[in-house]
Amino acid sequence: MGNQVRKIADIQESAWTQASGKIAAGLGIFLVAACLIYAARFAFVGLPRVLEIVQIVLGLVALAGVGLLGAAVYTGIEARRLPGIGFQCPYCDNSNKFDGIPTETFDCDFCNRTVHFDGGVPVPVRIVSCPFCQTDHRVAVSIQRYVCDHCNRPLELAAQPRSRPSGAAGSGPEKLAQNFDVLLVSVDRRHEIEIALKIQNLMVVNLPDARRLMATASTTSPLVVTHSVPQRKAETIRRQLQDVGATATLRPSNETTPTSPRLN
């Protein structure tokens, strides 16, 4: 999620985590102060004036502990009352609550699938039927590979053309614009887990399959992790892969190279 828009569930969890620490601190302060007040009655026998001052000070400390505890509980309760803005998951139709309108990729709290965004807009979803078990799946139109949730077989999906804005077919640089594939060339073995998690998200496969696909990548037979996306998005994905320790490159989508290996 972005820095400005967060899930209400995450806000509530964070609020209660902080509140729990304050509740424990407030309760601890109160109990210690109460024990010292009791012990002072025996420690200052014959010194009524000193005993009175000590009890007043410790009483204020105990009151501060109660105040801290009460403030923490109030903060946690208020967090649970946050209304939030609902965003319906395109895969399971359940509503995820946010403190604003989401514009970046997030994982659904109910089905745990990744809801993709492109330029702040949700990527449309299509219905894909598995040819092996005839199970229907909802899949983002940008996804080229998907593993059937029912029979666990990998599916190669045909790319769907995206609608172009009016006037996009004009002359000049925009007419020459083309899409690119992102190719994984090599992997830093010290960061295999991070790279596999990134590939899992990009290719929408499970983690074991992502690791098997990752192992096939080489300079002579690169792995296509994203197919036919605008150059700016392709550059972003390439940088993300490099940030986690992979080496990636771009290839114009109309060029032909050996295809990525299929999963067995």
GROMACS .gro file of C-alpha atoms in nm:
model
  264
    1MET     CA    1   0.000   0.000   0.000
    2GLY     CA    2   0.100   0.358  -0.047
    3ASN     CA    3   0.200   0.586   0.235
    4GLN     CA    4  -0.123   0.789   0.227
    5VAL     CA    5  -0.394   0.527   0.188
    6ARG     CA    6  -0.401   0.237   0.433
    7LYS     CA    7  -0.640  -0.042   0.517
    8ILE     CA    8  -0.862   0.021   0.816
    9ALA     CA    9  -0.765  -0.325   0.946
   10ASP     CA   10  -0.397  -0.225   0.938
   11ILE     CA   11  -0.471   0.103   1.117
   12GLN     CA   12  -0.669  -0.080   1.386
   13GLU     CA   13  -0.399  -0.342   1.432
   14SER     CA   14  -0.132  -0.073   1.464
   15ALA     CA   15  -0.346   0.126   1.710
   16TRP     CA   16  -0.411  -0.176   1.932
   17THR     CA   17  -0.046  -0.281   1.921
   18GLN     CA   18   0.058   0.060   2.050
   19ALA     CA   19  -0.231   0.068   2.296
   20SER     CA   20  -0.134  -0.271   2.439
   21GLY     CA   21   0.212  -0.140   2.527
   22LYS     CA   22   0.066   0.169   2.692
   23ILE     CA   23  -0.192  -0.038   2.881
   24ALA     CA   24   0.083  -0.261   3.018
   25ALA     CA   25   0.294   0.044   3.113
   26GLY     CA   26   0.002   0.222   3.279
   27LEU     CA   27  -0.099  -0.088   3.473
   28GLY     CA   28   0.260  -0.145   3.581
   29ILE     CA   29   0.299   0.215   3.703
   30PHE     CA   30  -0.024   0.193   3.900
   31LEU     CA   31   0.064  -0.138   4.067
   32VAL     CA   32   0.416  -0.026   4.161
   33ALA     CA   33   0.289   0.303   4.301
   34ALA     CA   34   0.017   0.121   4.500
   35CYS     CA   35   0.273  -0.120   4.648
   36LEU     CA   36   0.503   0.167   4.746
   37ILE     CA   37   0.216   0.354   4.909
   38TYR     CA   38   0.145   0.046   5.117
   39ALA     CA   39   0.513  -0.009   5.202
   40ALA     CA   40   0.558   0.358   5.300
   41ARG     CA   41   0.327   0.307   5.598
   42PHE     CA   42   0.592   0.082   5.752
   43ALA     CA   43   0.901   0.263   5.623
   44PHE     CA   44   0.812   0.603   5.772
   45VAL     CA   45   0.670   0.504   6.111
   46GLY     CA   46   0.693   0.801   6.343
   47LEU     CA   47   0.733   1.046   6.052
   48PRO     CA   48   0.375   1.140   5.973
   49ARG     CA   49   0.466   1.453   5.774
   50VAL     CA   50   0.714   1.268   5.552
   51LEU     CA   51   0.469   0.979   5.510
   52GLU     CA   52   0.197   1.219   5.395
   53ILE     CA   53   0.423   1.380   5.132
   54VAL     CA   54   0.541   1.039   5.003
   55GLN     CA   55   0.185   0.912   4.979
   56ILE     CA   56   0.073   1.223   4.789
   57VAL     CA   57   0.357   1.190   4.537
   58LEU     CA   58   0.299   0.817   4.490
   59GLY     CA   59  -0.073   0.878   4.459
   60LEU     CA   60  -0.011   1.121   4.173
   61VAL     CA   61   0.213   0.860   4.007
   62ALA     CA   62  -0.059   0.597   4.043
   63LEU     CA   63  -0.313   0.842   3.899
   64ALA     CA   64  -0.084   0.904   3.602
   65GLY     CA   65  -0.069   0.528   3.543
   66VAL     CA   66  -0.448   0.505   3.545
   67GLY     CA   67  -0.465   0.799   3.304
   68LEU     CA   68  -0.219   0.635   3.065
   69LEU     CA   69  -0.416   0.309   3.078
   70GLY     CA   70  -0.746   0.487   3.014
   71ALA     CA   71  -0.608   0.691   2.723
   72ALA     CA   72  -0.470   0.377   2.558
   73VAL     CA   73  -0.803   0.194   2.588
   74TYR     CA   74  -0.987   0.497   2.448
   75THR     CA   75  -0.749   0.518   2.150
   76GLY     CA   76  -0.801   0.148   2.071
   77ILE     CA   77  -1.180   0.180   2.092
   78GLU     CA   78  -1.181   0.486   1.865
   79ALA     CA   79  -0.972   0.298   1.609
   80ARG     CA   80  -1.237   0.026   1.594
   81ARG     CA   81  -1.499   0.289   1.514
   82LEU     CA   82  -1.324   0.414   1.200
   83PRO     CA   83  -1.580   0.392   0.917
   84GLY     CA   84  -1.342   0.368   0.620
   85ILE     CA   85  -1.412   0.367   0.246
   86GLY     CA   86  -1.512   0.030   0.102
   87PHE     CA   87  -1.338  -0.113  -0.207
   88GLN     CA   88  -1.488  -0.431  -0.349
   89CYS     CA   89  -1.238  -0.705  -0.435
   90PRO     CA   90  -1.289  -0.798  -0.804
   91TYR     CA   91  -1.208  -1.163  -0.727
   92CYS     CA   92  -1.425  -1.247  -0.421
   93ASP     CA   93  -1.662  -0.943  -0.411
   94ASN     CA   94  -1.583  -0.875  -0.043
   95SER     CA   95  -1.531  -0.514   0.064
   96ASN     CA   96  -1.189  -0.405   0.195
   97LYS     CA   97  -1.200  -0.091   0.409
   98PHE     CA   98  -0.948   0.193   0.353
   99ASP     CA   99  -0.896   0.539   0.496
  100GLY     CA  100  -0.907   0.676   0.141
  101ILE     CA  101  -0.956   0.564  -0.217
  102PRO     CA  102  -0.687   0.302  -0.302
  103THR     CA  103  -0.471   0.364  -0.609
  104GLU     CA  104  -0.195   0.106  -0.558
  105THR     CA  105  -0.172  -0.272  -0.560
  106PHE     CA  106  -0.288  -0.446  -0.240
  107ASP     CA  107  -0.374  -0.794  -0.114
  108CYS     CA  108  -0.739  -0.867  -0.035
  109ASP     CA  109  -0.804  -0.943   0.334
  110PHE     CA  110  -1.055  -1.215   0.243
  111CYS     CA  111  -0.918  -1.413  -0.055
  112ASN     CA  112  -0.550  -1.300  -0.019
  113ARG     CA  113  -0.527  -1.235  -0.394
  114THR     CA  114  -0.344  -0.932  -0.530
  115VAL     CA  115  -0.565  -0.654  -0.668
  116HIS     CA  116  -0.361  -0.488  -0.943
  117PHE     CA  117  -0.365  -0.118  -1.034
  118ASP     CA  118  -0.223   0.055  -1.341
  119GLY     CA  119  -0.172   0.430  -1.321
  120GLY     CA  120  -0.395   0.451  -1.013
  121VAL     CA  121  -0.682   0.267  -1.187
  122PRO     CA  122  -0.783  -0.096  -1.107
  123VAL     CA  123  -0.682  -0.340  -1.379
  124PRO     CA  124  -0.999  -0.497  -1.530
  125VAL     CA  125  -1.073  -0.861  -1.455
  126ARG     CA  126  -1.178  -1.130  -1.703
  127ILE     CA  127  -1.325  -1.478  -1.656
  128VAL     CA  128  -1.085  -1.761  -1.748
  129SER     CA  129  -1.201  -2.122  -1.768
  130CYS     CA  130  -0.947  -2.397  -1.699
  131PRO     CA  131  -0.947  -2.634  -1.999
  132PHE     CA  132  -0.856  -2.930  -1.774
  133CYS     CA  133  -1.114  -2.911  -1.493
  134GLN     CA  134  -1.352  -2.648  -1.637
  135THR     CA  135  -1.320  -2.428  -1.327
  136ASP     CA  136  -1.383  -2.057  -1.385
  137HIS     CA  137  -1.139  -1.803  -1.243
  138ARG     CA  138  -1.134  -1.427  -1.226
  139VAL     CA  139  -0.798  -1.305  -1.354
  140ALA     CA  140  -0.661  -0.955  -1.422
  141VAL     CA  141  -0.636  -0.884  -1.797
  142SER     CA  142  -0.265  -0.799  -1.754
  143ILE     CA  143  -0.180  -1.151  -1.633
  144GLN     CA  144  -0.031  -1.389  -1.892
  145ARG     CA  145   0.012  -1.696  -1.669
  146TYR     CA  146  -0.216  -1.836  -1.402
  147VAL     CA  147  -0.219  -2.155  -1.195
  148CYS     CA  148  -0.563  -2.315  -1.160
  149ASP     CA  149  -0.680  -2.306  -0.798
  150HIS     CA  150  -0.864  -2.636  -0.842
  151CYS     CA  151  -0.629  -2.868  -1.035
  152ASN     CA  152  -0.306  -2.668  -0.981
  153ARG     CA  153  -0.216  -2.673  -1.353
  154PRO     CA  154  -0.043  -2.371  -1.512
  155LEU     CA  155  -0.248  -2.188  -1.773
  156GLU     CA  156  -0.106  -1.978  -2.057
  157LEU     CA  157  -0.343  -1.685  -2.110
  158ALA     CA  158  -0.377  -1.489  -2.432
  159ALA     CA  159  -0.304  -1.119  -2.400
  160GLN     CA  160  -0.608  -0.894  -2.424
  161PRO     CA  161  -0.570  -0.570  -2.619
  162ARG     CA  162  -0.621  -0.262  -2.408
  163SER     CA  163  -0.842   0.019  -2.527
  164ARG     CA  164  -0.645   0.319  -2.654
  165PRO     CA  165  -0.745   0.678  -2.577
  166SER     CA  166  -0.910   0.869  -2.858
  167GLY     CA  167  -0.653   1.028  -3.086
  168ALA     CA  168  -0.382   0.781  -2.986
  169ALA     CA  169  -0.339   0.669  -3.345
  170GLY     CA  170  -0.201   1.006  -3.453
  171SER     CA  171   0.136   1.073  -3.604
  172GLY     CA  172   0.463   1.159  -3.431
  173PRO     CA  173   0.631   0.989  -3.133
  174GLU     CA  174   0.305   0.846  -2.994
  175LYS     CA  175   0.247   0.654  -3.316
  176LEU     CA  176   0.585   0.489  -3.275
  177ALA     CA  177   0.524   0.394  -2.909
  178GLN     CA  178   0.534   0.022  -2.841
  179ASN     CA  179   0.503  -0.219  -2.554
  180PHE     CA  180   0.784  -0.418  -2.396
  181ASP     CA  181   0.843  -0.754  -2.229
  182VAL     CA  182   1.041  -0.769  -1.905
  183LEU     CA  183   1.298  -1.051  -1.911
  184LEU     CA  184   1.467  -1.202  -1.606
  185VAL     CA  185   1.826  -1.282  -1.703
  186SER     CA  186   2.001  -1.382  -1.381
  187VAL     CA  187   1.949  -1.404  -1.005
  188ASP     CA  188   2.166  -1.319  -0.707
  189ARG     CA  189   2.147  -1.643  -0.506
  190ARG     CA  190   2.176  -1.448  -0.183
  191HIS     CA  191   1.834  -1.294  -0.247
  192GLU     CA  192   1.643  -1.592  -0.391
  193ILE     CA  193   1.346  -1.560  -0.155
  194GLU     CA  194   1.292  -1.189  -0.226
  195ILE     CA  195   1.318  -1.243  -0.602
  196ALA     CA  196   1.086  -1.547  -0.591
  197LEU     CA  197   0.823  -1.346  -0.401
  198LYS     CA  198   0.844  -1.071  -0.662
  199ILE     CA  199   0.807  -1.321  -0.948
  200GLN     CA  200   0.515  -1.484  -0.764
  201ASN     CA  201   0.335  -1.152  -0.762
  202LEU     CA  202   0.417  -1.060  -1.123
  203MET     CA  203   0.333  -1.397  -1.278
  204VAL     CA  204   0.052  -1.495  -1.037
  205VAL     CA  205   0.191  -1.837  -0.952
  206ASN     CA  206   0.256  -2.006  -0.619
  207LEU     CA  207   0.595  -1.971  -0.451
  208PRO     CA  208   0.737  -2.316  -0.544
  209ASP     CA  209   0.648  -2.257  -0.910
  210ALA     CA  210   0.803  -1.910  -0.895
  211ARG     CA  211   1.128  -2.060  -0.766
  212ARG     CA  212   1.130  -2.327  -1.037
  213LEU     CA  213   1.071  -2.068  -1.308
  214MET     CA  214   1.337  -1.843  -1.161
  215ALA     CA  215   1.592  -2.126  -1.178
  216THR     CA  216   1.545  -2.155  -1.556
  217ALA     CA  217   1.642  -1.793  -1.629
  218SER     CA  218   1.969  -1.736  -1.813
  219THR     CA  219   2.124  -1.502  -2.067
  220THR     CA  220   2.049  -1.748  -2.348
  221SER     CA  221   1.699  -1.833  -2.228
  222PRO     CA  222   1.557  -1.544  -2.023
  223LEU     CA  223   1.231  -1.575  -1.831
  224VAL     CA  224   0.948  -1.346  -1.945
  225VAL     CA  225   0.799  -1.218  -1.620
  226THR     CA  226   0.576  -0.950  -1.774
  227HIS     CA  227   0.448  -0.937  -2.132
  228SER     CA  228   0.351  -0.642  -2.351
  229VAL     CA  229   0.333  -0.349  -2.108
  230PRO     CA  230   0.405   0.021  -2.173
  231GLN     CA  231   0.770   0.121  -2.155
  232ARG     CA  232   0.731   0.325  -1.836
  233LYS     CA  233   0.571   0.033  -1.652
  234ALA     CA  234   0.827  -0.210  -1.793
  235GLU     CA  235   1.110   0.012  -1.666
  236THR     CA  236   0.945   0.024  -1.323
  237ILE     CA  237   0.920  -0.356  -1.306
  238ARG     CA  238   1.281  -0.392  -1.421
  239ARG     CA  239   1.399  -0.157  -1.143
  240GLN     CA  240   1.190  -0.345  -0.887
  241LEU     CA  241   1.358  -0.672  -0.988
  242GLN     CA  242   1.701  -0.514  -0.972
  243ASP     CA  243   1.626  -0.373  -0.626
  244VAL     CA  244   1.576  -0.726  -0.491
  245GLY     CA  245   1.894  -0.863  -0.649
  246ALA     CA  246   1.791  -0.977  -0.998
  247THR     CA  247   1.921  -0.879  -1.341
  248ALA     CA  248   1.645  -0.792  -1.587
  249THR     CA  249   1.624  -0.638  -1.931
  250LEU     CA  250   1.356  -0.516  -2.171
  251ARG     CA  251   1.258  -0.643  -2.515
  252PRO     CA  252   1.010  -0.491  -2.760
  253SER     CA  253   0.703  -0.713  -2.757
  254ASN     CA  254   0.701  -0.754  -3.136
  255GLU     CA  255   1.043  -0.921  -3.137
  256THR     CA  256   1.057  -1.302  -3.131
  257THR     CA  257   1.285  -1.484  -2.889
  258PRO     CA  258   1.276  -1.830  -2.729
  259THR     CA  259   0.971  -1.858  -2.506
  260SER     CA  260   0.991  -1.898  -2.132
  261PRO     CA  261   0.987  -2.257  -2.004
  262ARG     CA  262   0.656  -2.409  -1.902
  263LEU     CA  263   0.593  -2.556  -1.561
  264ASN     CA  264   0.572  -2.932  -1.540
   0.00000   0.00000   0.00000
